PDB file of C-alpha atoms in Angstrom:
ATOM      1  CA  MET A  12      20.080  10.075  -3.278  1.00 87.00           C
ATOM      2  CA  ALA A  13      17.926   6.830  -4.271  1.00 90.00           C
ATOM      3  CA  ILE A  14      16.784   4.268  -2.435  1.00 91.00           C
ATOM      4  CA  LYS A  15      16.087   0.792  -3.192  1.00 91.00           C
ATOM      5  CA  ARG A  16      14.388  -1.948  -1.770  1.00 92.00           C
ATOM      6  CA  THR A  17      13.490  -5.560  -2.441  1.00 94.00           C
ATOM      7  CA  ALA A  18      11.162  -8.346  -1.665  1.00 95.00           C
ATOM      8  CA  GLN A  19      10.727 -11.735  -3.172  1.00 95.00           C
ATOM      9  CA  ALA A  20       7.845 -14.127  -4.286  1.00 94.00           C
ATOM     10  CA  HIS A  21       7.820 -17.799  -4.665  1.00 96.00           C
ATOM     11  CA  TRP A  22       4.671 -19.814  -6.341  1.00 97.00           C
ATOM     12  CA  SER A  23       4.849 -23.020  -7.450  1.00 97.00           C
ATOM     13  CA  GLY A  24       0.966 -25.175  -8.461  1.00 96.00           C
ATOM     14  CA  PRO A  25      -1.602 -23.960 -10.907  1.00 96.00           C
ATOM     15  CA  ILE A  26      -3.623 -20.888 -10.082  1.00 94.00           C
ATOM     16  CA  LYS A  27      -6.673 -22.138  -8.088  1.00 94.00           C
ATOM     17  CA  ASP A  28      -4.121 -24.848  -6.136  1.00 94.00           C
ATOM     18  CA  GLY A  29      -0.746 -23.596  -6.263  1.00 96.00           C
ATOM     19  CA  LYS A  30       0.545 -21.376  -3.211  1.00 96.00           C
ATOM     20  CA  GLY A  31       3.375 -18.909  -2.300  1.00 96.00           C
ATOM     21  CA  THR A  32       5.042 -17.422  -0.088  1.00 96.00           C
ATOM     22  CA  LEU A  33       6.780 -13.483  -0.298  1.00 95.00           C
ATOM     23  CA  SER A  34       9.560 -12.376   1.505  1.00 96.00           C
ATOM     24  CA  ALA A  35      11.328  -9.377   2.001  1.00 95.00           C
ATOM     25  CA  PRO A  36      14.908  -8.067   3.907  1.00 95.00           C
ATOM     26  CA  GLY A  37      12.964  -6.249   6.271  1.00 93.00           C
ATOM     27  CA  GLY A  38      12.181  -9.014   8.509  1.00 92.00           C
ATOM     28  CA  ALA A  39       7.933  -7.711   8.282  1.00 92.00           C
ATOM     29  CA  LEU A  40       7.452 -10.687   5.523  1.00 94.00           C
ATOM     30  CA  LYS A  41       9.474 -13.931   5.634  1.00 95.00           C
ATOM     31  CA  ASN A  42       7.747 -16.842   3.481  1.00 96.00           C
ATOM     32  CA  THR A  43       4.326 -15.311   4.479  1.00 96.00           C
ATOM     33  CA  PRO A  44       2.175 -17.483   2.696  1.00 96.00           C
ATOM     34  CA  TYR A  45      -0.325 -16.366   0.297  1.00 95.00           C
ATOM     35  CA  SER A  46      -2.537 -17.946  -2.277  1.00 95.00           C
ATOM     36  CA  PHE A  47      -5.646 -17.579  -4.785  1.00 94.00           C
ATOM     37  CA  SER A  48      -7.753 -18.418  -1.461  1.00 95.00           C
ATOM     38  CA  SER A  49      -5.850 -15.116  -0.066  1.00 95.00           C
ATOM     39  CA  ARG A  50      -6.234 -13.045  -2.627  1.00 92.00           C
ATOM     40  CA  PHE A  51      -9.992 -13.610  -3.787  1.00 91.00           C
ATOM     41  CA  GLU A  52     -11.915 -15.641  -1.400  1.00 92.00           C
ATOM     42  CA  ASN A  53     -10.292 -13.981   1.678  1.00 88.00           C
ATOM     43  CA  GLY A  54      -8.314 -17.414   2.790  1.00 91.00           C
ATOM     44  CA  ALA A  55      -5.605 -17.108   5.581  1.00 92.00           C
ATOM     45  CA  GLY A  56      -2.371 -15.542   3.781  1.00 94.00           C
ATOM     46  CA  THR A  57      -1.818 -12.387   3.072  1.00 95.00           C
ATOM     47  CA  ASN A  58      -2.311 -11.163  -0.832  1.00 94.00           C
ATOM     48  CA  PRO A  59      -0.605  -7.843  -2.856  1.00 94.00           C
ATOM     49  CA  GLU A  60      -3.666  -6.084  -2.691  1.00 93.00           C
ATOM     50  CA  GLU A  61      -3.364  -6.374   1.178  1.00 94.00           C
ATOM     51  CA  LEU A  62      -0.098  -5.278   0.951  1.00 96.00           C
ATOM     52  CA  ILE A  63      -0.542  -2.170  -1.012  1.00 94.00           C
ATOM     53  CA  ALA A  64      -3.212  -0.894   0.656  1.00 93.00           C
ATOM     54  CA  ALA A  65      -0.733  -1.714   4.404  1.00 95.00           C
ATOM     55  CA  ALA A  66       1.833   0.121   2.216  1.00 95.00           C
ATOM     56  CA  HIS A  67      -0.166   3.162   1.282  1.00 93.00           C
ATOM     57  CA  ALA A  68      -1.752   3.820   4.633  1.00 94.00           C
ATOM     58  CA  GLY A  69       1.735   3.757   6.142  1.00 96.00           C
ATOM     59  CA  CYS A  70       3.958   6.247   3.367  1.00 95.00           C
ATOM     60  CA  PHE A  71       0.418   8.269   3.694  1.00 93.00           C
ATOM     61  CA  THR A  72       0.551   8.819   7.396  1.00 95.00           C
ATOM     62  CA  MET A  73       4.276   9.439   7.404  1.00 97.00           C
ATOM     63  CA  ALA A  74       3.694  11.940   4.857  1.00 96.00           C
ATOM     64  CA  PHE A  75       0.509  13.604   7.187  1.00 95.00           C
ATOM     65  CA  ASP A  76       2.771  13.637  10.290  1.00 97.00           C
ATOM     66  CA  LEU A  77       5.608  15.399   7.993  1.00 97.00           C
ATOM     67  CA  PHE A  78       3.657  17.825   6.206  1.00 96.00           C
ATOM     68  CA  LEU A  79       1.700  19.191   9.912  1.00 96.00           C
ATOM     69  CA  GLY A  80       5.223  19.959  11.177  1.00 98.00           C
ATOM     70  CA  LYS A  81       5.921  21.996   8.391  1.00 97.00           C
ATOM     71  CA  GLN A  82       3.409  23.990   9.044  1.00 97.00           C
ATOM     72  CA  GLY A  83       3.933  23.884  13.305  1.00 97.00           C
ATOM     73  CA  PHE A  84       1.769  21.080  13.730  1.00 96.00           C
ATOM     74  CA  VAL A  85       2.264  17.811  15.853  1.00 97.00           C
ATOM     75  CA  PRO A  86      -0.243  15.394  16.075  1.00 96.00           C
ATOM     76  CA  THR A  87      -0.247  13.013  19.510  1.00 95.00           C
ATOM     77  CA  SER A  88      -1.645  10.624  16.808  1.00 95.00           C
ATOM     78  CA  LEU A  89      -2.454   9.939  13.337  1.00 95.00           C
ATOM     79  CA  ASP A  90      -4.393   6.421  12.341  1.00 95.00           C
ATOM     80  CA  THR A  91      -5.408   5.754   8.561  1.00 94.00           C
ATOM     81  CA  THR A  92      -6.950   2.761   7.001  1.00 93.00           C
ATOM     82  CA  ALA A  93      -6.659   2.203   3.321  1.00 92.00           C
ATOM     83  CA  ALA A  94      -9.435   0.781   1.528  1.00 91.00           C
ATOM     84  CA  LEU A  95      -8.153  -0.548  -1.724  1.00 91.00           C
ATOM     85  CA  THR A  96     -10.693  -1.836  -4.208  1.00 89.00           C
ATOM     86  CA  LEU A  97     -10.124  -4.469  -6.770  1.00 90.00           C
ATOM     87  CA  ASP A  98     -12.427  -4.703  -9.384  1.00 89.00           C
ATOM     88  CA  GLN A  99     -12.898  -7.308 -12.853  1.00 91.00           C
ATOM     89  CA  VAL A 100     -12.234  -5.088 -15.732  1.00 90.00           C
ATOM     90  CA  GLY A 101     -12.616  -7.171 -18.759  1.00 94.00           C
ATOM     91  CA  GLU A 102     -10.821 -10.520 -18.638  1.00 94.00           C
ATOM     92  CA  GLY A 103      -8.654  -9.566 -15.956  1.00 92.00           C
ATOM     93  CA  PHE A 104      -8.622  -7.623 -12.669  1.00 90.00           C
ATOM     94  CA  ALA A 105      -7.889  -4.323 -11.895  1.00 87.00           C
ATOM     95  CA  ILE A 106      -7.397  -1.726  -8.958  1.00 88.00           C
ATOM     96  CA  THR A 107      -9.316   0.561  -9.135  1.00 87.00           C
ATOM     97  CA  ALA A 108     -10.081   2.798  -6.343  1.00 87.00           C
ATOM     98  CA  ILE A 109      -8.061   3.044  -2.735  1.00 90.00           C
ATOM     99  CA  HIS A 110      -9.910   5.370  -0.114  1.00 90.00           C
ATOM    100  CA  LEU A 111      -7.670   6.452   2.710  1.00 92.00           C
ATOM    101  CA  ASP A 112      -9.649   7.112   6.284  1.00 93.00           C
ATOM    102  CA  VAL A 113      -7.399   9.058   8.515  1.00 94.00           C
ATOM    103  CA  THR A 114      -8.655   9.857  12.400  1.00 94.00           C
ATOM    104  CA  GLY A 115      -6.099  12.492  13.932  1.00 94.00           C
ATOM    105  CA  LYS A 116      -5.891  14.149  16.744  1.00 94.00           C
ATOM    106  CA  VAL A 117      -3.602  17.416  16.355  1.00 95.00           C
ATOM    107  CA  PRO A 118      -3.532  19.741  19.119  1.00 95.00           C
ATOM    108  CA  LYS A 119      -3.610  23.832  17.748  1.00 95.00           C
ATOM    109  CA  ILE A 120      -5.420  22.813  14.201  1.00 93.00           C
ATOM    110  CA  ASP A 121      -8.682  23.596  12.466  1.00 92.00           C
ATOM    111  CA  GLN A 122     -10.628  20.856  10.251  1.00 93.00           C
ATOM    112  CA  ALA A 123     -10.160  23.030   6.616  1.00 93.00           C
ATOM    113  CA  LYS A 124      -6.757  23.149   7.991  1.00 94.00           C
ATOM    114  CA  PHE A 125      -6.690  19.347   9.143  1.00 93.00           C
ATOM    115  CA  GLU A 126      -8.183  18.013   5.450  1.00 94.00           C
ATOM    116  CA  SER A 127      -5.625  20.479   3.209  1.00 94.00           C
ATOM    117  CA  ILE A 128      -2.874  19.106   4.854  1.00 95.00           C
ATOM    118  CA  ALA A 129      -4.231  15.664   4.260  1.00 94.00           C
ATOM    119  CA  ALA A 130      -4.853  16.133   1.150  1.00 93.00           C
ATOM    120  CA  ASP A 131      -1.283  17.863  -0.151  1.00 93.00           C
ATOM    121  CA  ALA A 132       0.023  14.182   1.596  1.00 94.00           C
ATOM    122  CA  LYS A 133      -2.234  12.027  -0.167  1.00 92.00           C
ATOM    123  CA  ALA A 134      -0.927  14.109  -3.339  1.00 90.00           C
ATOM    124  CA  ASN A 135       2.579  13.362  -2.444  1.00 93.00           C
ATOM    125  CA  CYS A 136       3.467  10.476  -1.201  1.00 93.00           C
ATOM    126  CA  PRO A 137       5.228   8.165  -2.581  1.00 93.00           C
ATOM    127  CA  VAL A 138       2.898   5.373  -2.349  1.00 93.00           C
ATOM    128  CA  SER A 139       0.443   7.487  -4.167  1.00 89.00           C
ATOM    129  CA  LYS A 140       2.571   8.144  -6.994  1.00 88.00           C
ATOM    130  CA  VAL A 141       3.599   5.011  -7.674  1.00 86.00           C
ATOM    131  CA  LEU A 142       0.555   4.278  -9.519  1.00 71.00           C
ATOM    132  CA  ASN A 143       1.692   6.224 -12.313  1.00 65.00           C
ATOM    133  CA  ALA A 144       5.620   5.082 -11.910  1.00 64.00           C
ATOM    134  CA  LYS A 145       7.488   3.909 -14.771  1.00 72.00           C
ATOM    135  CA  ILE A 146       7.737  -0.034 -14.677  1.00 68.00           C
ATOM    136  CA  THR A 147      10.312  -2.023 -15.845  1.00 75.00           C
ATOM    137  CA  MET A 148      10.780  -5.728 -15.789  1.00 68.00           C
ATOM    138  CA  SER A 149      13.766  -7.980 -17.060  1.00 76.00           C
ATOM    139  CA  ALA A 150      12.836 -11.734 -18.169  1.00 67.00           C
ATOM    140  CA  LYS A 151      15.004 -14.551 -17.748  1.00 79.00           C
ATOM    141  CA  LEU A 152      13.717 -18.098 -18.547  1.00 64.00           C
ATOM    142  CA  VAL A 153      15.633 -20.656 -16.637  1.00 69.00           C
ATOM    143  CA  PRO A 154      16.055 -24.323 -18.133  1.00 76.00           C
TER     144      PRO A 154
END
């Protein structure tokens, strides 16, 4: 079963002074502003890297819960921060690292088992895998 999700971006103006919005049908993003300033200068609004970090934190945490459950553990709570690094590489920019920092309250588990299951979740959550995904595109110029 394939699940497809969509999101839309709109942009107008030159890169440094232009402005854009991001939307997604789920409702979390609805004409959410983004700009050069929100991406590179900590201005108001969101940015693609922040959204990738949020997606990774959410995906990993759900996967960790699933993997804990498969081994008979039920977490009371799991909290994850994803810290994404965007570096200048040559003439452009690249996401060079994402660090996941997870804290959990899980009854009847020891540190070694917690770390082992977390490593499995990190390696197998879909967002962790996306960095190696096949990316396709269609491009249409309109008059």
